[in-house]
Coordinates of N, CA and C in Angstrom, one line a residue:
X1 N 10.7 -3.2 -4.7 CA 9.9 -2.1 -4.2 C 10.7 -0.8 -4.2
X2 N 10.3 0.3 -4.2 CA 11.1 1.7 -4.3 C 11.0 2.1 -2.7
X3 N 12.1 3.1 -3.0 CA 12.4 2.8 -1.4 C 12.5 4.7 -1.3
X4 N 12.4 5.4 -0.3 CA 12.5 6.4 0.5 C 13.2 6.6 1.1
X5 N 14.0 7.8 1.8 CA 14.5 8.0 3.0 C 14.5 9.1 3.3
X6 N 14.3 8.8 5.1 CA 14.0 10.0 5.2 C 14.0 9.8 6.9
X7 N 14.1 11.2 7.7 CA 15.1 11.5 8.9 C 14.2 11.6 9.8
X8 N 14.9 11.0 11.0 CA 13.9 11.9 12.2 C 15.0 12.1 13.6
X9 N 14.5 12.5 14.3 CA 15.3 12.3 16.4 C 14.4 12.0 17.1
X10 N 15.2 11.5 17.5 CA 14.8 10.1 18.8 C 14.1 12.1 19.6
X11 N 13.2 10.7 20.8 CA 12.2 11.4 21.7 C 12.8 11.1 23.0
X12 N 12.9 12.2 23.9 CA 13.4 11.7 24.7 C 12.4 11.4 25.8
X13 N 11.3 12.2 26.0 CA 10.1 11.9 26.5 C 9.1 11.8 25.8
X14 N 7.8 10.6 26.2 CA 6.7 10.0 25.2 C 5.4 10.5 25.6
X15 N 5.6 11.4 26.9 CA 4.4 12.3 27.5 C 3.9 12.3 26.7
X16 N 1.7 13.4 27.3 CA 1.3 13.9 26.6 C 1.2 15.4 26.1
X17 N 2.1 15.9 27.5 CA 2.9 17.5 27.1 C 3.8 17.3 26.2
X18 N 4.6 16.7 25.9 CA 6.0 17.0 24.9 C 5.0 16.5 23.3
X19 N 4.1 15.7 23.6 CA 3.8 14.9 22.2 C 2.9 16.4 21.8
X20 N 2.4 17.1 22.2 CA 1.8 18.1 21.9 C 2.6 19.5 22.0
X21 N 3.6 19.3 22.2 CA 4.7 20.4 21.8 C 5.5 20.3 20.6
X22 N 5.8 18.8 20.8 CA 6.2 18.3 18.8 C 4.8 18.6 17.9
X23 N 3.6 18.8 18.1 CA 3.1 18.5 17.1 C 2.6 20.4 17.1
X24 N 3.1 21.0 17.8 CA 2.7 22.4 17.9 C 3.9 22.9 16.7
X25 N 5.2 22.0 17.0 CA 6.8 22.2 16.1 C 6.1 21.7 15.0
X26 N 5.2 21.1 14.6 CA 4.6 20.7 13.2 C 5.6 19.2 12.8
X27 N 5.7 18.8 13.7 CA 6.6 17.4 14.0 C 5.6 16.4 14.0
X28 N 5.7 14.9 13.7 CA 5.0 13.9 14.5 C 5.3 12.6 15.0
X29 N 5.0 12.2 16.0 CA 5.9 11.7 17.0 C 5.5 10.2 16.2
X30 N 6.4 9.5 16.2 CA 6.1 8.1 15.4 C 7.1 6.8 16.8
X31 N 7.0 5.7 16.3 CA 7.2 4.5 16.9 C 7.6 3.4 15.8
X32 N 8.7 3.1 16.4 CA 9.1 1.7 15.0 C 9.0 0.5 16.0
X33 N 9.4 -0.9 15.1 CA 8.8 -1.9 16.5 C 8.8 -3.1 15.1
X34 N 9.3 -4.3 15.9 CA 9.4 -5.6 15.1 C 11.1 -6.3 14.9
X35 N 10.8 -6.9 14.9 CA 12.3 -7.9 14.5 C 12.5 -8.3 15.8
X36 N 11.7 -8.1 16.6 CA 13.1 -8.9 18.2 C 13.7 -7.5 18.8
X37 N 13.8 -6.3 17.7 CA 14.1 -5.1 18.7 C 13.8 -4.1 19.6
X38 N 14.0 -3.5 20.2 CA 13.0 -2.9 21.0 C 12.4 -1.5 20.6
X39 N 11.5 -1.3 21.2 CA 10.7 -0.2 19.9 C 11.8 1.4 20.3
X40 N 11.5 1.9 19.1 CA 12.4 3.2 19.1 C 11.4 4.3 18.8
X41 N 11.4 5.1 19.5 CA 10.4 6.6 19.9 C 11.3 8.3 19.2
X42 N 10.7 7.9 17.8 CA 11.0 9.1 17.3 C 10.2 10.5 17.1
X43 N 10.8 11.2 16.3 CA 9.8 12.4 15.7 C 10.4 12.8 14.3
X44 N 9.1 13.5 13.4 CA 10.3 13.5 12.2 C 8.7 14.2 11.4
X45 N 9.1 15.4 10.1 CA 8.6 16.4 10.1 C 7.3 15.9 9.3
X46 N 6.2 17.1 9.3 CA 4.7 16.5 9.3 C 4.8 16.5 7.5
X47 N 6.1 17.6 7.1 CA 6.1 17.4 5.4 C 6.8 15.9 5.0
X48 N 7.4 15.2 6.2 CA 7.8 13.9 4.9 C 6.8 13.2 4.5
X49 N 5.3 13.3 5.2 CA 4.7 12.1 5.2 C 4.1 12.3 3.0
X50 N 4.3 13.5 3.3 CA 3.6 14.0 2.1 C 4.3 12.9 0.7
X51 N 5.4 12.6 0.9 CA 6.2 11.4 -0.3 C 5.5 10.4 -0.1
X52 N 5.3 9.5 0.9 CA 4.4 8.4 1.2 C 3.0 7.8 1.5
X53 N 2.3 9.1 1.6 CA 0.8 9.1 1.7 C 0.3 9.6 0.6
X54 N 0.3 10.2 0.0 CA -0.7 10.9 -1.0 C -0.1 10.3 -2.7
X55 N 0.2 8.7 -2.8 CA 0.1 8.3 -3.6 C 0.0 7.0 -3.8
X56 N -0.3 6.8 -4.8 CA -0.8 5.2 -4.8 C 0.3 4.3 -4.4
X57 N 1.7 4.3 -4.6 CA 2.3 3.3 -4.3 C 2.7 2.9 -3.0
X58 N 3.7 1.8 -3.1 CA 3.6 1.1 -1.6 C 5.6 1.4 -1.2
X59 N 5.5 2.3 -0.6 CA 7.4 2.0 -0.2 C 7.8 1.9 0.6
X60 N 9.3 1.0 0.6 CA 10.0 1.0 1.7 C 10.9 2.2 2.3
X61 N 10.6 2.3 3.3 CA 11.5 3.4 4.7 C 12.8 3.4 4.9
X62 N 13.8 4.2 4.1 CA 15.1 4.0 5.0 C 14.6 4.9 6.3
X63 N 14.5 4.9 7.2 CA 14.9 6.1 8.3 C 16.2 6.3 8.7
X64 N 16.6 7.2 9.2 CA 17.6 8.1 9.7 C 17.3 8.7 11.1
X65 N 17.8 7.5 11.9 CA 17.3 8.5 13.3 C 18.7 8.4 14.4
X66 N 18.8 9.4 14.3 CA 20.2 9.8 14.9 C 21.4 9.3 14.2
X67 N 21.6 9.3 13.5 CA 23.0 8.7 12.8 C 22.3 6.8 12.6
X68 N 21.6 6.4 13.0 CA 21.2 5.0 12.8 C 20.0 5.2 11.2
X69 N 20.5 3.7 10.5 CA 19.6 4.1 9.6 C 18.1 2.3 9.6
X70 N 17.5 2.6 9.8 CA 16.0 1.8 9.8 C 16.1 1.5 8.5
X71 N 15.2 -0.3 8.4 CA 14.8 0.0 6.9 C 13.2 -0.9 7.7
X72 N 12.4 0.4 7.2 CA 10.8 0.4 7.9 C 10.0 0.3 6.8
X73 N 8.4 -0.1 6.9 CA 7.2 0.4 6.3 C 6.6 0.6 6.8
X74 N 5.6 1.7 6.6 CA 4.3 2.5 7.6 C 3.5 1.0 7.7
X75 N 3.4 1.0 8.9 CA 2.4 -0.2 9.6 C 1.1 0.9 9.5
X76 N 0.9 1.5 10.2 CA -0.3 2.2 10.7 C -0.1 4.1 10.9
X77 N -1.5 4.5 10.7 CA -0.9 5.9 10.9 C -2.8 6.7 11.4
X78 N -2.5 7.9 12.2 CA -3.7 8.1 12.7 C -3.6 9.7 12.2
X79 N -5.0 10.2 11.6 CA -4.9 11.4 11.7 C -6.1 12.2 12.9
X80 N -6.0 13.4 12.2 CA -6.7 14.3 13.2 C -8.4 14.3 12.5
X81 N -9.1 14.2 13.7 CA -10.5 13.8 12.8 C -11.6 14.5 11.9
X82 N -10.6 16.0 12.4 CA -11.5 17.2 11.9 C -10.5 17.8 10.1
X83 N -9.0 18.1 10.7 CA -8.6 18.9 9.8 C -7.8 17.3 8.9
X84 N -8.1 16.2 9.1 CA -7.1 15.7 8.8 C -5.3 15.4 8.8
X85 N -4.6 16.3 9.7 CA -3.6 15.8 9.8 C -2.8 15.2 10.4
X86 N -1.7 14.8 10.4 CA -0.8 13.3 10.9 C -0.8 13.4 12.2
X87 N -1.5 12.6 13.0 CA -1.1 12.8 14.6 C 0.0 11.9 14.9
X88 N 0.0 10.7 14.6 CA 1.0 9.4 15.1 C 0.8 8.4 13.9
X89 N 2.5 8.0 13.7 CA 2.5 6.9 12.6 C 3.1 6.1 13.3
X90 N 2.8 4.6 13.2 CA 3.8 3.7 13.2 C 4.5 2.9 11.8
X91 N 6.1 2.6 12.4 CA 6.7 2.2 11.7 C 7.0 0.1 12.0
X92 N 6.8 -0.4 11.3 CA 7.5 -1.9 10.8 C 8.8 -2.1 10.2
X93 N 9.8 -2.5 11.7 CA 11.3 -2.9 11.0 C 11.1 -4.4 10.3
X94 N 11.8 -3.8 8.8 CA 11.6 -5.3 8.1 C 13.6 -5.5 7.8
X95 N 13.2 -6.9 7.9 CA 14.7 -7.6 7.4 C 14.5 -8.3 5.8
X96 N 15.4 -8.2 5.4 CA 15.9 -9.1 3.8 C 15.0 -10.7 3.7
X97 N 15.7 -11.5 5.0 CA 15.3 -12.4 5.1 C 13.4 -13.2 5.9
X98 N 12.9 -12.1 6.2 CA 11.6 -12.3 6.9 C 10.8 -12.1 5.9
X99 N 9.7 -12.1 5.7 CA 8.6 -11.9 4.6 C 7.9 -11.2 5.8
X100 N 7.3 -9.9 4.8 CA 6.4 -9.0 5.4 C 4.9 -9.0 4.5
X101 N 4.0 -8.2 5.0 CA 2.8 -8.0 4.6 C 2.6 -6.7 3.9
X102 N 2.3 -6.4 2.9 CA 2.0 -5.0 2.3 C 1.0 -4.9 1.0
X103 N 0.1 -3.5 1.0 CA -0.1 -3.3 0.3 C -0.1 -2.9 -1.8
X104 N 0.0 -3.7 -2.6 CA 0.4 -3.2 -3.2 C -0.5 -3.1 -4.0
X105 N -0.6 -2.0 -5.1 CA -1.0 -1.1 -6.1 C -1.3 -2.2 -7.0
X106 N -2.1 -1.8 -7.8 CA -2.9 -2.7 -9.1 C -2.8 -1.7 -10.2
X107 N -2.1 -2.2 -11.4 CA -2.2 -1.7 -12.5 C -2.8 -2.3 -13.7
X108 N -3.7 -1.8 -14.0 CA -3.9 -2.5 -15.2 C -3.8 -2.2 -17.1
X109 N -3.7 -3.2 -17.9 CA -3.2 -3.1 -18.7 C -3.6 -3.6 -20.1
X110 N -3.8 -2.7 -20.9 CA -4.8 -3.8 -22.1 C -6.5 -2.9 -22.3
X111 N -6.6 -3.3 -23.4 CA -8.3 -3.1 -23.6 C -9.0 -4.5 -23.6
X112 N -10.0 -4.6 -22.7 CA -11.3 -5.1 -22.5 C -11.3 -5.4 -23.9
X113 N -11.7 -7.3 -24.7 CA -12.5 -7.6 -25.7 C -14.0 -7.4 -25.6
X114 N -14.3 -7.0 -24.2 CA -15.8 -7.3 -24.0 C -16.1 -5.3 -24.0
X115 N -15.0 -4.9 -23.7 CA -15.2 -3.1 -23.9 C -15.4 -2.7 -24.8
X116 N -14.7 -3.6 -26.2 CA -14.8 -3.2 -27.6 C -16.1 -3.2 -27.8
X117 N -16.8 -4.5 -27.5 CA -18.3 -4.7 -27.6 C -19.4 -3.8 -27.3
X118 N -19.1 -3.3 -25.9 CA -19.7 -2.3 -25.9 C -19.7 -2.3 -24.5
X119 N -19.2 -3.7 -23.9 CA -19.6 -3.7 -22.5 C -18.9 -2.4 -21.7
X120 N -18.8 -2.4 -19.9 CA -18.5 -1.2 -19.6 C -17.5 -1.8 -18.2
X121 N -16.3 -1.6 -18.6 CA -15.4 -1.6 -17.5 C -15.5 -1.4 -15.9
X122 N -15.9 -2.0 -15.0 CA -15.4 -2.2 -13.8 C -14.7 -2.3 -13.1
X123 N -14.0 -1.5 -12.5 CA -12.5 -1.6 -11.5 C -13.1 -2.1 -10.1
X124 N -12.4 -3.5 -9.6 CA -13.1 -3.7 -8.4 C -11.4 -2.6 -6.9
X125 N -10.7 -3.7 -7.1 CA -10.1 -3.2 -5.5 C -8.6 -2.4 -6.2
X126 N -8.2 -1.5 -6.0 CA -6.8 -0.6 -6.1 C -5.4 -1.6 -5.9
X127 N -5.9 -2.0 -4.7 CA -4.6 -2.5 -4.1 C -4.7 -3.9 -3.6
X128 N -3.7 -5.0 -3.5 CA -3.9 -6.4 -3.0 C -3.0 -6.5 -1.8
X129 N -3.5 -6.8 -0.8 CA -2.4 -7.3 0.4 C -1.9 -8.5 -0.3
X130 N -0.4 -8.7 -0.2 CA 0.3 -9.5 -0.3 C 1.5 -9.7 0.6
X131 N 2.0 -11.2 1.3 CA 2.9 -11.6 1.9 C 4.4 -11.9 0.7
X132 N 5.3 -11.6 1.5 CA 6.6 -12.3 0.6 C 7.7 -11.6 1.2
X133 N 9.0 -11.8 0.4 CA 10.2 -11.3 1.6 C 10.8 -9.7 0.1
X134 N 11.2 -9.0 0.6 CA 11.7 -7.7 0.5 C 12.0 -8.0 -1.7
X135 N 12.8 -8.5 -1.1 CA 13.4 -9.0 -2.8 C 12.3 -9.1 -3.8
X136 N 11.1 -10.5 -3.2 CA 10.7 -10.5 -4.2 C 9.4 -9.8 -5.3
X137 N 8.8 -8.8 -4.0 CA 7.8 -7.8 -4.1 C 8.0 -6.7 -5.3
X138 N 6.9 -6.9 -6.4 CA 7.4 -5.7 -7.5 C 6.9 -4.3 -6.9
X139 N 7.0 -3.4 -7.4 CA 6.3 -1.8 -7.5 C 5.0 -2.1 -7.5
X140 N 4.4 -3.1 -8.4 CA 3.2 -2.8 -8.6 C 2.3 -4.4 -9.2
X141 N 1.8 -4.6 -8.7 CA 1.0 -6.1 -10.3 C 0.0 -5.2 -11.5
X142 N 0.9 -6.2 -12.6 CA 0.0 -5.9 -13.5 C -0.6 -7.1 -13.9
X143 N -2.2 -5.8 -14.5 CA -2.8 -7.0 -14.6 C -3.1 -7.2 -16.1
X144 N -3.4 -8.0 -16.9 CA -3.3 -7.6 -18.3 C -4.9 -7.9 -18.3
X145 N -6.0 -7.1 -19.1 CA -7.4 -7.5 -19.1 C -8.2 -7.6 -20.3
X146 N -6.7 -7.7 -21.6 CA -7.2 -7.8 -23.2 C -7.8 -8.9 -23.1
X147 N -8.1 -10.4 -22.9 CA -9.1 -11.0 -23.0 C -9.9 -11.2 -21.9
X148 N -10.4 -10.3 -21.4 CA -11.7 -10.1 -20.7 C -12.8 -9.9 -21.6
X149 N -14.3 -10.7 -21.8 CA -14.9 -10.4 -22.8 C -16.6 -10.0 -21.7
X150 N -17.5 -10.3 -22.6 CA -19.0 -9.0 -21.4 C -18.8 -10.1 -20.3
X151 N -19.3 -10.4 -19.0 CA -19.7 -10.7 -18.1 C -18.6 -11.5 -17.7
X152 N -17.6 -11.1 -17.8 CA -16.7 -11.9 -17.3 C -15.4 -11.2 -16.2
X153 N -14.5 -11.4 -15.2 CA -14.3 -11.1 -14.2 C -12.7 -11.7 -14.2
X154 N -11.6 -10.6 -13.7 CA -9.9 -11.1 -13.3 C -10.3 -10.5 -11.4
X155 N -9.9 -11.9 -11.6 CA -10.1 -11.9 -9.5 C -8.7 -11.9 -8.7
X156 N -8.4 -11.7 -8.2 CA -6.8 -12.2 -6.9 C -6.7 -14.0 -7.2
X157 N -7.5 -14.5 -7.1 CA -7.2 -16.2 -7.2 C -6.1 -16.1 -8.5
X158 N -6.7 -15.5 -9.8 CA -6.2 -15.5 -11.3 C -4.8 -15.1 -11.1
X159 N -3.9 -14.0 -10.1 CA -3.0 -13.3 -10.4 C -1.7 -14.7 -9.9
X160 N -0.4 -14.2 -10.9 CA 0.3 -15.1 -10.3 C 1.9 -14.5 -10.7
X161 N 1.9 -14.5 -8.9 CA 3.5 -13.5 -8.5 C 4.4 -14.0 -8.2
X162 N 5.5 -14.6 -8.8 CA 6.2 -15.9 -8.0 C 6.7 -15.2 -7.0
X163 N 6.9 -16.5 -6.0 CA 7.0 -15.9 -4.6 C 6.5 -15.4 -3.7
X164 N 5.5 -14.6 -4.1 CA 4.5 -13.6 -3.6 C 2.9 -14.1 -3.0
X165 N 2.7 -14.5 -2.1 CA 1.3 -15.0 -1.7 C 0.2 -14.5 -1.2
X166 N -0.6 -14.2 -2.4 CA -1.9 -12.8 -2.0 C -2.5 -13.5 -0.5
X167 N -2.5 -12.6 0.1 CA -3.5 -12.3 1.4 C -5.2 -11.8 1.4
X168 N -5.4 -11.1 0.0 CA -6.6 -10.9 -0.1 C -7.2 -12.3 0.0
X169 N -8.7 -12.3 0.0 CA -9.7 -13.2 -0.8 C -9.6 -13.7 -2.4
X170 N -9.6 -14.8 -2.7 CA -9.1 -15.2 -3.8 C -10.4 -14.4 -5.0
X171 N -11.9 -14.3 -4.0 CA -13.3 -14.2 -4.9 C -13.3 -12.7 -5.0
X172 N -12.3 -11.7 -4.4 CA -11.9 -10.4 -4.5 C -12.3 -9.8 -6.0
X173 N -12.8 -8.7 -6.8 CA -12.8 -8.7 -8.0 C -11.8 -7.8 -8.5
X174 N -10.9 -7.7 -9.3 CA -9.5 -6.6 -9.4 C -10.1 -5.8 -10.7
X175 N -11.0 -6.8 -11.8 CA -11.6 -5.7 -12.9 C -12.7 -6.8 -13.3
X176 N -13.6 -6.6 -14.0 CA -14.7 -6.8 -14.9 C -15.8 -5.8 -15.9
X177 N -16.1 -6.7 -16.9 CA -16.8 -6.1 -18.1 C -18.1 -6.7 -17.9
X178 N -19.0 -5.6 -17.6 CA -20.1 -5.6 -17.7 C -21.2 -5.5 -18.6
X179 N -22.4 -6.2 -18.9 CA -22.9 -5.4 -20.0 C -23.9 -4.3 -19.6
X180 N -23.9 -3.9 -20.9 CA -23.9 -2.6 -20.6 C -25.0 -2.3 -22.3
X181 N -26.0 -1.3 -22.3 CA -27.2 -1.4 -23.2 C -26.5 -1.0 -24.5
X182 N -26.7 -2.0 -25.5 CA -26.7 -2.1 -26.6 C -25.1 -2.8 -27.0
X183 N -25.1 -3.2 -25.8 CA -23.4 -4.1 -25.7 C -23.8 -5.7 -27.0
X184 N -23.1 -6.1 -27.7 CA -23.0 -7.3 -28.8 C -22.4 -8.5 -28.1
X185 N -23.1 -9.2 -27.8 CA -23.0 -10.7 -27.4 C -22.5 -11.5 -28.7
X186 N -21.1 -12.1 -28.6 CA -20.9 -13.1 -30.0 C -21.7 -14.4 -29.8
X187 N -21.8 -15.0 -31.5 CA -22.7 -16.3 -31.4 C -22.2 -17.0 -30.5
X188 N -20.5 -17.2 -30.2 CA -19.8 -18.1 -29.2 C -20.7 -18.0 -28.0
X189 N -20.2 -16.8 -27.5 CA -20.9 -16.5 -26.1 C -22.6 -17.3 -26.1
X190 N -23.3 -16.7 -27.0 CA -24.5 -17.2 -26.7 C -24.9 -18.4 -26.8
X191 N -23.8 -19.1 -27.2 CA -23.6 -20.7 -27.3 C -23.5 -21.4 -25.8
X192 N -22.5 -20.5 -25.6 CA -22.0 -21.1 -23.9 C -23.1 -20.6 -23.4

């Protein structure tokens, strides 16, 4: 997985005067938490989130908070309900050795045999929750969908990551070819 880093300072009060004086400083007050340690109460600026949110992939957190460095992933994060921006993030300390839960991105790869036909491409879900430990998690799954032909469907059951144990629903759909008007059914197909 690709990894980030990026800084913040500890809080020294978790009020709701100080949390609204960091966020007046265009700061946002965040929380890390997991492994057995005890949670750490930072702040850190409302431009980093901009590397980790506003794109499809899934990364790991070096943090930097106070001379200590975290290795985190955004657990959760809340915005503001009107203008949209970052009120509170939380952070997930992960270890080498623990398997974590995340998000990851869906790429796919290939032309549709059933697209050539005429059928018409279907994207079902972006991203797959999947469990596994730091190592063996790629950037992204690919999915390959050159023999996809009309009415037929690549689901989460189909994908296979070694090591990696999808969390989604296996009946989830990740792509399908539909038909679609004046799409060509081969004699095979209309056999089956």
């Amino acid at each position: 997985m690709k990894t980030v880093s990026l800084s913040g300072s500890l809080r020294e009060n978790v009020g709701k005067k100080d949390t609204k004086a960091l966020r007046k400083a265009e700061m946002v007050p965040c929380v890390m938490y997991g492994s057995g340690e005890s949670q750490v109460h930072f702040a850190t600026a409302a431009k980093n989130f901009n590397k980790i949110l506003f794109t499809p992939e899934t990364y790991i957190i070096d943090f930097d908070v106070n001379g200590k460095v975290y290795k985190t992933i955004l657990q959760d994060i809340q915005y503001h309900p009107v203008t949209d921006e970052v009120l509170h993030a939380d952070f997930l300390i992960v270890k080498e050795d623990k398997p974590i839960t995340v998000n990851l991105p869906i790429a796919l790869e290939g032309s549709a045999a059933g697209v050539m036909r005429g059928g018409k491409l279907k994207k079902g879900v972006r991203k797959v929750k999947v469990s596994g430990l730091i190592k063996d998690l790629p950037d992204y799954i690919t999915v390959n969908i050159s023999n996809l032909n009309i009415n037929e469907a690549f689901k989460v059951k189909d994908l296979n990551i070694p090591n990696v144990t999808p969390i989604t629903p296996g009946y989830t759909v990740i792509a399908a070819v539909n038909m679609a008007r004046g799409a060509q059914v081969s004699t095979e197909e209309e056999a089956e």
